[in-house]
Amino acid sequence: MDADADADDRFHLSGPTHMIPGAGGVRSLATTTMMIDWDNEEHRRCIAACIVKGTYILEDDRNTCRLLVGEALAPAWWESFHFRIVKVLKDDCGRKGEHKFIFGAIYEHVPPAGAPRHPSAPQYVVALRGTMLRHPDPFKDLWLDLKVMANTLHRCKRSERARAEVEALLGAGCSPVWLTGHSLGASLALDVGRRMMAENGVSLPTFLFNPPQVSPAPVINALHPTEVGKRDLYATSYVLKAGLGLVLSPHRKRMETLFQRLAPWAPRLYVHDRDVVCLGFIDYFQQRQLIQERFRGVARSAMTLSYRDMLFSLVGADKERPHLLPSAMLVKNSSDCDAHGLEQWWKPDGQLNLSATRYSYPGA
């Protein structure tokens, strides 16, 4: 690992120093006390992002044999916020004797001695990392990236394992449980949260950083259409979807029922307006809102549908695109930074150009 990458992994060099009272220069992790306001959305965002960062570094520590106390770089990313790791999530696939990748972890919030847990703080956090391109063997992650594009990620081992672990926590009476992830990990967390709501009626606080969304939005935007042209294009598509929905009535009714079940769950989607990976989420919510203001009935039906799902329904296959969400809090960053980088999300609001919009399913 190069020196810059190593510096990026060190909490006291790259972490959210604005949360350290009187921070200035390099601080000793042993004496660092984080100032945490659990009622502050900025602090909750920063903490969730840091725990995901720690999950990335957890795999780096394993891969580079930084396992001894004082060598491992990962723990500072969660211990600084009074969390302890209770379980490491590893890939079940692989040959016998082969090292298993760490793709996630479960963290328990342990308040300082004598202090009660804040009502807005989680009891547990399930954090899932994204693709590690610098890893010596990135192909397992890249294979799952292809599954995201093919809409088959929900059938992978990682997704099944993450769902099982969350169900076990909930079954043991643990609450609240946060879900969080970045990039590929955000797709996994989205699948888990969506299924918990759809199948169990449990709405989990969910923090998704740069979640991938496969759509033609990046191509459309690359053509630089006028705002009027873009709006008319999406309006035409929505009218067409609504018309097809009338023909494919069983599929449409199933999706509308699913949206009603999912509506109380509003995951927080943290996206950058120049990140092509998650650009589709921005267009999906913004354009559906514009069309809803013009054609309320058409928008309510069409927002539940995708051409691909309708095509599969013709051959008797019930599927739904994971980006089809009835509700969400879309937090968009427009500042000058690495658009797909996780580090932007633990910066203070004053260093970011943020806008947050709550989208809801009409009539829910």
C-alpha angles and dihedrals in degrees: 000000000000123000094252092052090048091052090050088056095053111096096207091054102039107018129101099290090172087075092059111088109242092359115181130152123341114340128198109252089217091064100034114118115187119219102223126187105184091191090060113094091206091057093047090051093048093048094048091049092048092051090052089049089053089053090055091050091047088067091043090052090052093046095048094040094244091148106126123095107270093024101065112089098191104074096067089064092066105018090061087067095045098261128135126199114245103173138013117215114218135180113267093204125085139082121298111277092018118129112256118227119241106231100165148352142209118235129193122211110232111184118215115279112290095010121113120228111268113246091237094049121094123243091212135012122203106202125188124192128218135229116320105208093176091055115113088238109031095155097096090056092044090050089056090048086060089051089055089055091047093047092237100110091109089069096054124106094246093056093047091048093048092050092049092051093049091048089051091053092048091045089055090055096254113157143207100024117183124208119206138163145151127234106320088011089054089056090052092048090047091054092049095047093045092052094045089056097040098045104027104023091236117142109206123193102251129193113191117185116199094340112196118244120185109214142122090256096106090051093047092049091046088062088059097225120188116259090249092049092048093048092049091048092054092042090055091048092050092050090050092049091049090051093049088047090061089055094044093046099159092054092045093050091048091052093046089052090049091050091052090054093046097043098092090057113082111178117199110243115198109197138164118224091228097047107106090194094069101020090108091067091057093051093041094058100033096047094044089053092052092048091045088058090053104033108017097175094046093047094049092056099036097048088068094054139076128186091234094053091047090051091052091048089061089065094044098261114135110210137150130199111242092224090064098099125163094204137022145145105236112202110189125194119201100174125122105266143101097310095209096034121119093213093074090069098063093051119105119264089249091066094049134065099226133177122179126198128180114217122194137184108255113248094013 
